[in-house]
Tab-separated table of C-alpha atoms in Angstrom:
chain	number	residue	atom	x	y	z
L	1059	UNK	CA	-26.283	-30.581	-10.918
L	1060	UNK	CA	-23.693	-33.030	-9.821
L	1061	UNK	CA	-20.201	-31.946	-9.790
L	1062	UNK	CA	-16.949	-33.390	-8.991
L	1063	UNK	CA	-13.739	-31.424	-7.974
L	1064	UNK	CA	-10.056	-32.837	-7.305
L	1065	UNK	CA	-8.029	-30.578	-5.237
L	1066	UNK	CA	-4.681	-31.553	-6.507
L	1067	UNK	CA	-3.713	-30.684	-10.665
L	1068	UNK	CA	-0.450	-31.827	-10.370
L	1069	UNK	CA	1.073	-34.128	-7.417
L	1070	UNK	CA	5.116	-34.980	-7.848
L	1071	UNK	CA	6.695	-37.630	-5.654
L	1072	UNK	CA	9.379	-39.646	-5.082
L	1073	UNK	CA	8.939	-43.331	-5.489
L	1074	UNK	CA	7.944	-44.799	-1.686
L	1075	UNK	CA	6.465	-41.618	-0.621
L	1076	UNK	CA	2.423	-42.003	0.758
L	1077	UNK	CA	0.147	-40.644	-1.176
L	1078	UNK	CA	-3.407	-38.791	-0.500
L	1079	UNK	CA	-5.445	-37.224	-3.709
L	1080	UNK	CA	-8.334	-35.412	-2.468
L	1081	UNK	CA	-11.816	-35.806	-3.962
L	1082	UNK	CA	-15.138	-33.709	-3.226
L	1083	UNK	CA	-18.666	-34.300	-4.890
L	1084	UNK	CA	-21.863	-32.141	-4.691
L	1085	UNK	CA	-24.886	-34.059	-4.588
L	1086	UNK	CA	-27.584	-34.368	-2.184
L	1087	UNK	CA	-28.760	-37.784	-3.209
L	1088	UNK	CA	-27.110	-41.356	-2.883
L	1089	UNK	CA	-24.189	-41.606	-4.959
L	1090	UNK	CA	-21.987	-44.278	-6.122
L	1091	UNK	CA	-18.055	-42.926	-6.094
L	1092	UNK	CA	-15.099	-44.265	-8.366
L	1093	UNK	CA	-11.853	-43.651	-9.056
L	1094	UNK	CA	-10.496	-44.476	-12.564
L	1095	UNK	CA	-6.693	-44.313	-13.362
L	1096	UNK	CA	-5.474	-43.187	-17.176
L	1097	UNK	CA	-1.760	-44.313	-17.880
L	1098	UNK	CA	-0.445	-42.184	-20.266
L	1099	UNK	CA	-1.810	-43.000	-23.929
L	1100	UNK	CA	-4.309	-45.461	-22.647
L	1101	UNK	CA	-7.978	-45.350	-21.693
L	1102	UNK	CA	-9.765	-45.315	-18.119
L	1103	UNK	CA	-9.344	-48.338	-16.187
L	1104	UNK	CA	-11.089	-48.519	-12.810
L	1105	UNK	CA	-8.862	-48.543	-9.372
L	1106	UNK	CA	-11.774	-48.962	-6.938
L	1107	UNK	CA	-15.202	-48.242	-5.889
L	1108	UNK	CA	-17.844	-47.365	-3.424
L	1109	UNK	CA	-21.389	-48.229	-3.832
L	1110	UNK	CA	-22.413	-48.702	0.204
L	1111	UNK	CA	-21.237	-50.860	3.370
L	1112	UNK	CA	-17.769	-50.204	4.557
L	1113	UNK	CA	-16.830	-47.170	3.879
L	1114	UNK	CA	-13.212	-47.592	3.194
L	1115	UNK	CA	-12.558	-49.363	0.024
L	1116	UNK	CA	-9.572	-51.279	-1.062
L	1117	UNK	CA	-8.519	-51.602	-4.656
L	1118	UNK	CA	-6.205	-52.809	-7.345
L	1119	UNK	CA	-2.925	-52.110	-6.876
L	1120	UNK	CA	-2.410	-51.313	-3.300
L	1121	UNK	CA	-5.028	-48.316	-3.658
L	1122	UNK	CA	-7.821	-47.602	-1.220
L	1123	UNK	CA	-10.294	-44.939	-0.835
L	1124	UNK	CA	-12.615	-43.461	2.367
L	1125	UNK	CA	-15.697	-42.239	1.959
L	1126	UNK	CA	-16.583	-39.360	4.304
L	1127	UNK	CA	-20.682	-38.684	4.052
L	1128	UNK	CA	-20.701	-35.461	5.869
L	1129	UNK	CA	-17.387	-34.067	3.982
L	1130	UNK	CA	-18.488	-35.059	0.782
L	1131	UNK	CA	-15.282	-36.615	0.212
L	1132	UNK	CA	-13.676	-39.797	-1.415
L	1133	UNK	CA	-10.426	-39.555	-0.831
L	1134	UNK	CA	-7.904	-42.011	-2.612
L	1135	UNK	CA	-4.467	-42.919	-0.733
L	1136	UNK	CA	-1.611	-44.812	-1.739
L	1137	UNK	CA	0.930	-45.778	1.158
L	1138	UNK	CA	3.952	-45.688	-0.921
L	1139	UNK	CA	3.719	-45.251	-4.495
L	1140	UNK	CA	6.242	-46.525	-7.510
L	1141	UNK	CA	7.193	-44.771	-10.538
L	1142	UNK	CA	4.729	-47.020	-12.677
L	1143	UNK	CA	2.004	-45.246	-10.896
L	1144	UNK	CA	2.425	-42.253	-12.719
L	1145	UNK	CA	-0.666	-41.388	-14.627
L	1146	UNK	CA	-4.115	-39.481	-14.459
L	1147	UNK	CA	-6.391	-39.995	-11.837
L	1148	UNK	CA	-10.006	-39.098	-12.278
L	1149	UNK	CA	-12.820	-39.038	-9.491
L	1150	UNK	CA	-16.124	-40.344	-10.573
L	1151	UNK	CA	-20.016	-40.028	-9.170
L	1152	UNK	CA	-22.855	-41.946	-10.829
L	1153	UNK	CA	-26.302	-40.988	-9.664
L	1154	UNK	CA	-29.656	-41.107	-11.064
L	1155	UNK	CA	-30.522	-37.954	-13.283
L	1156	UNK	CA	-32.820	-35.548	-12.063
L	1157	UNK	CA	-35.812	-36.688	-14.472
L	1158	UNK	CA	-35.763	-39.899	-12.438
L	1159	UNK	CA	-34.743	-41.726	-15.828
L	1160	UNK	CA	-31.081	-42.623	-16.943
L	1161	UNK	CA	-27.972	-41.995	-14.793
L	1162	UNK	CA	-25.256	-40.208	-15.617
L	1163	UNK	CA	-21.285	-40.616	-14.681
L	1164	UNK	CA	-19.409	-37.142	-13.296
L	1165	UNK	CA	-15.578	-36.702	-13.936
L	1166	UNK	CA	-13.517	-34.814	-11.530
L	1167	UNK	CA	-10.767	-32.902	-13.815
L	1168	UNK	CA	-8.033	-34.532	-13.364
L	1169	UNK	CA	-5.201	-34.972	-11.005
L	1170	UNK	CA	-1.636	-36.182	-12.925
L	1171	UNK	CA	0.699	-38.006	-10.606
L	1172	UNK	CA	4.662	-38.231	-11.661
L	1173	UNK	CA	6.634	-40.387	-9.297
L	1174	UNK	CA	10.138	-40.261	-9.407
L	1175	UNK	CA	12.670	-42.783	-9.929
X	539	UNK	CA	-12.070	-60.014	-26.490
X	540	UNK	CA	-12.489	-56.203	-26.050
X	541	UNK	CA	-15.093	-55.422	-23.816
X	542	UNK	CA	-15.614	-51.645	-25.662
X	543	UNK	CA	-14.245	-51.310	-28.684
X	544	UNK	CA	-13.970	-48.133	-31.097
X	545	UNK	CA	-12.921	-47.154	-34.252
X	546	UNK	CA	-10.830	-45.127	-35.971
X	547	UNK	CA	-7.878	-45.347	-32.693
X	548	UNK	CA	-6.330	-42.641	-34.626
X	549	UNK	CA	-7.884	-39.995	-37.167
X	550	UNK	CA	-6.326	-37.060	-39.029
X	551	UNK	CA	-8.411	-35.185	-40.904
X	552	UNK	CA	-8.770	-31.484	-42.612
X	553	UNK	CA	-11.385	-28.871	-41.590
X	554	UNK	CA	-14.507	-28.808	-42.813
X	555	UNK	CA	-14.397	-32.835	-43.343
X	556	UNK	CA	-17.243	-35.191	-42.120
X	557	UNK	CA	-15.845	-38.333	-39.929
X	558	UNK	CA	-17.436	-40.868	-37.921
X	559	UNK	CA	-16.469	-42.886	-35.434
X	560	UNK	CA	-17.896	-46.705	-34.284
X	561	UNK	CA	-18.038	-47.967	-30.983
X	562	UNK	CA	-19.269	-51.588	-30.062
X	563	UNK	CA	-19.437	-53.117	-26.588
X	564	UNK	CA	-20.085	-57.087	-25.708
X	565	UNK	CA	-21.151	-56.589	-22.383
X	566	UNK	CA	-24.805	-57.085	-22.415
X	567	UNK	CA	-25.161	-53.254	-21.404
X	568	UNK	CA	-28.410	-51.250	-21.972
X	569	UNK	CA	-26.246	-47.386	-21.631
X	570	UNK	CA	-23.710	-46.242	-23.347
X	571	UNK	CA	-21.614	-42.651	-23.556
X	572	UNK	CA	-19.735	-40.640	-25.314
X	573	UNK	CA	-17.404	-38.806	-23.738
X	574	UNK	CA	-14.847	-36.191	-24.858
X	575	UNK	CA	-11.062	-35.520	-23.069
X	576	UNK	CA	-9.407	-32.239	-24.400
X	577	UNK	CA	-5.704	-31.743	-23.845
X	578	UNK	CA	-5.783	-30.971	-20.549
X	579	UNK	CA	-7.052	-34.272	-19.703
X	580	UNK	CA	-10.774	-33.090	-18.697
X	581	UNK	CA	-13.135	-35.262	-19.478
X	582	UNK	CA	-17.127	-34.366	-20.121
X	583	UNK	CA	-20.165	-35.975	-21.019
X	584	UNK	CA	-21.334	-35.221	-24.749
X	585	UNK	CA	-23.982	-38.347	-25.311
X	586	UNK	CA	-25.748	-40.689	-23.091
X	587	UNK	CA	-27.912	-43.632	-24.835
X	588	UNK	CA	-30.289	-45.977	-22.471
X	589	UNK	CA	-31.710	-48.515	-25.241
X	590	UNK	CA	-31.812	-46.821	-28.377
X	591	UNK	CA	-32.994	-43.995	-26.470
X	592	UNK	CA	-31.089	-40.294	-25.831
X	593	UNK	CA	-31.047	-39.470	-22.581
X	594	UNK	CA	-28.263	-37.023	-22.048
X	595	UNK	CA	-27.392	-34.558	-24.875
X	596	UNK	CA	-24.851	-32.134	-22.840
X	597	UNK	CA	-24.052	-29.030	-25.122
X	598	UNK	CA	-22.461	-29.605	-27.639
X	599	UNK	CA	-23.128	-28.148	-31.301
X	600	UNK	CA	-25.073	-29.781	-33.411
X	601	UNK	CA	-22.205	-30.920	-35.539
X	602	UNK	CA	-22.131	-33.721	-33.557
X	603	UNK	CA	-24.314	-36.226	-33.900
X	604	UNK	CA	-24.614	-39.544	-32.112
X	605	UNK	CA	-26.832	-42.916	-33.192
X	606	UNK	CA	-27.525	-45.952	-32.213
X	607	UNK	CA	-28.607	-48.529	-34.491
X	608	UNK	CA	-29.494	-51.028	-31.552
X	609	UNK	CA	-28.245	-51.496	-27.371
X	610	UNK	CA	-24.708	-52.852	-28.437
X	611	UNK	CA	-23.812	-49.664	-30.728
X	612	UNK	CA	-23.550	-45.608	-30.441
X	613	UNK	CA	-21.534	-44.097	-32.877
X	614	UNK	CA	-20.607	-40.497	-33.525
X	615	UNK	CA	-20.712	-38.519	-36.587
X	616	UNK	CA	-19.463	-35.098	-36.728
X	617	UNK	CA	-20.263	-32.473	-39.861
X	618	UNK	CA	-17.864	-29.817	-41.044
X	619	UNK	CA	-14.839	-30.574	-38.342
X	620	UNK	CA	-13.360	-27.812	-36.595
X	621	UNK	CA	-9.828	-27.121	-35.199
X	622	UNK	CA	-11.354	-27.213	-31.917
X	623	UNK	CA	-12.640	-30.385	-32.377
X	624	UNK	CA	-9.065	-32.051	-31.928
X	625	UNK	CA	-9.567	-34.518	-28.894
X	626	UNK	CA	-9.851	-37.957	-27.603
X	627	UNK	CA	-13.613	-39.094	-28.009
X	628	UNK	CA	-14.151	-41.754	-25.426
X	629	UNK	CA	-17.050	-44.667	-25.892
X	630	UNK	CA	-18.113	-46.278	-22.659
X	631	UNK	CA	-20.829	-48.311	-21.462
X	632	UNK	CA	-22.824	-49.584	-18.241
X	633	UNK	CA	-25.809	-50.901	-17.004
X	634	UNK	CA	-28.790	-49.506	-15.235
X	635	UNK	CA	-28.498	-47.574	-12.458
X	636	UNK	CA	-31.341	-49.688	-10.612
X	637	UNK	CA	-32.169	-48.809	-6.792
X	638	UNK	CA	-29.367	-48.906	-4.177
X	639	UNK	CA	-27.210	-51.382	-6.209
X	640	UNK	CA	-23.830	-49.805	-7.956
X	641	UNK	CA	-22.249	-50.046	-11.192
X	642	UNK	CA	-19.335	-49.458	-13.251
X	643	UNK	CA	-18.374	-47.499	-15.996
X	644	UNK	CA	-16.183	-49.561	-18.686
X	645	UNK	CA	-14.515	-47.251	-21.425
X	646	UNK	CA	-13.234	-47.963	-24.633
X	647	UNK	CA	-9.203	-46.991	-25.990
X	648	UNK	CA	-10.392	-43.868	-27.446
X	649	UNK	CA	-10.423	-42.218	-30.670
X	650	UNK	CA	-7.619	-39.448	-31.212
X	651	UNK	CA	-8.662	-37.196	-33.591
X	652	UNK	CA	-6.816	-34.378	-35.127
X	653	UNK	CA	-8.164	-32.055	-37.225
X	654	UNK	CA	-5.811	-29.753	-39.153
């Protein structure tokens, strides 16, 4: 089965420091990879995506993302954050479902960012 | 203009109640989800509909109990609420996963719902 992890749970930093959130997926197959951001008492907005070509990936909001095949990983970075980046960043795969029919979308748990004023 | 909409936003109900909740999206999508965040933030899979049809049904007890009347709708009904049931349901939609091409996941607000 697919499975996401995020190696972070909590990440605190001061507004203009760089920022790296780590991502891993486990799945033999092709995947697409996504990270969604979730201010606090709103719903999952997407910051950027990877479905093939380049693998590093720019996004909204200064974000971007590399996509390492042999690590598994889809790393998202931030060169210097701002406090109204603080929120809940989830790591995403979509793949085809084993039975060949349907997809399905795998969350990461979680990683909360505060930045500080 | 909203792309997935839901309702209830906000439910607060007593055990042992029956509740539903609606979701509609205007995108044209043939998939849509229901997904369920518990307090600390984790979000899973419960329901996955590919026109009209169930084609994910994670664990979950049978309390729960998703339908969808046509592509543009999936809604939720859950029997005799429990305390643990307290969460924020997520609706979300998408289209086909066809070949090599991508695509995206769009959620709805959510539905907070509290059961005391």
């Amino acid at each position: 089965a697919q499975s996401v992890s995020q190696h972070n749970h909590h990440v605190i930093l001061s507004e203009a420091a760089s920022l790296e959130l780590g991502c891993n997926y486990s799945y033999g197959g092709t995947v697409n990879l996504f990270w969604y951001v979730q201010y606090p008492g709103q719903h999952l907005q997407l910051l950027l995506k990877y479905f093939s070509g380049d693998p590093l990936v720019k996004g909204i909001k200064g974000f971007e993302a590399e996509f390492i095949k042999s690590k598994f990983s889809f790393n998202l970075r931030k060169p210097s954050v701002q406090w109204s980046d603080t929120a809940e960043y989830f790591c995403a795969v979509n793949a085809r479902l084993l039975n060949n029919y349907g997809q399905n979308f795998v969350f990461g748990p979680g990683t909360r960012l505060s930045v500080l004023p | 203009d909203t792309a997935v909409s839901q309702t209830p936003k906000y439910l607060v109900t007593q055990m042992g109640n029956d509740k539903s909740i609606k979701c509609e999206q205007n995108l044209g999508h043939d998939t849509m989800y229901w997904y369920k965040q518990d307090s600390k933030k984790f979000l899973k899979i419960m329901f996955s509909y590919n026109n009209k049809e169930l084609i994910i049904n994670e664990t979950v007890p049978n309390r729960f109990s998703p339908k969808s009347p046509d592509k543009a709708h999936l809604n939720l009904h859950i029997n005799s609420l429990e305390l643990g049931d307290s969460a924020v349901y997520f609706c979300a939609s998408s289209i086909p996963l066809e070949g090599r091409s991508g695509n995206t996941i769009y959620f709805g607000e959510g539905s907070w719902l509290t059961v005391v």
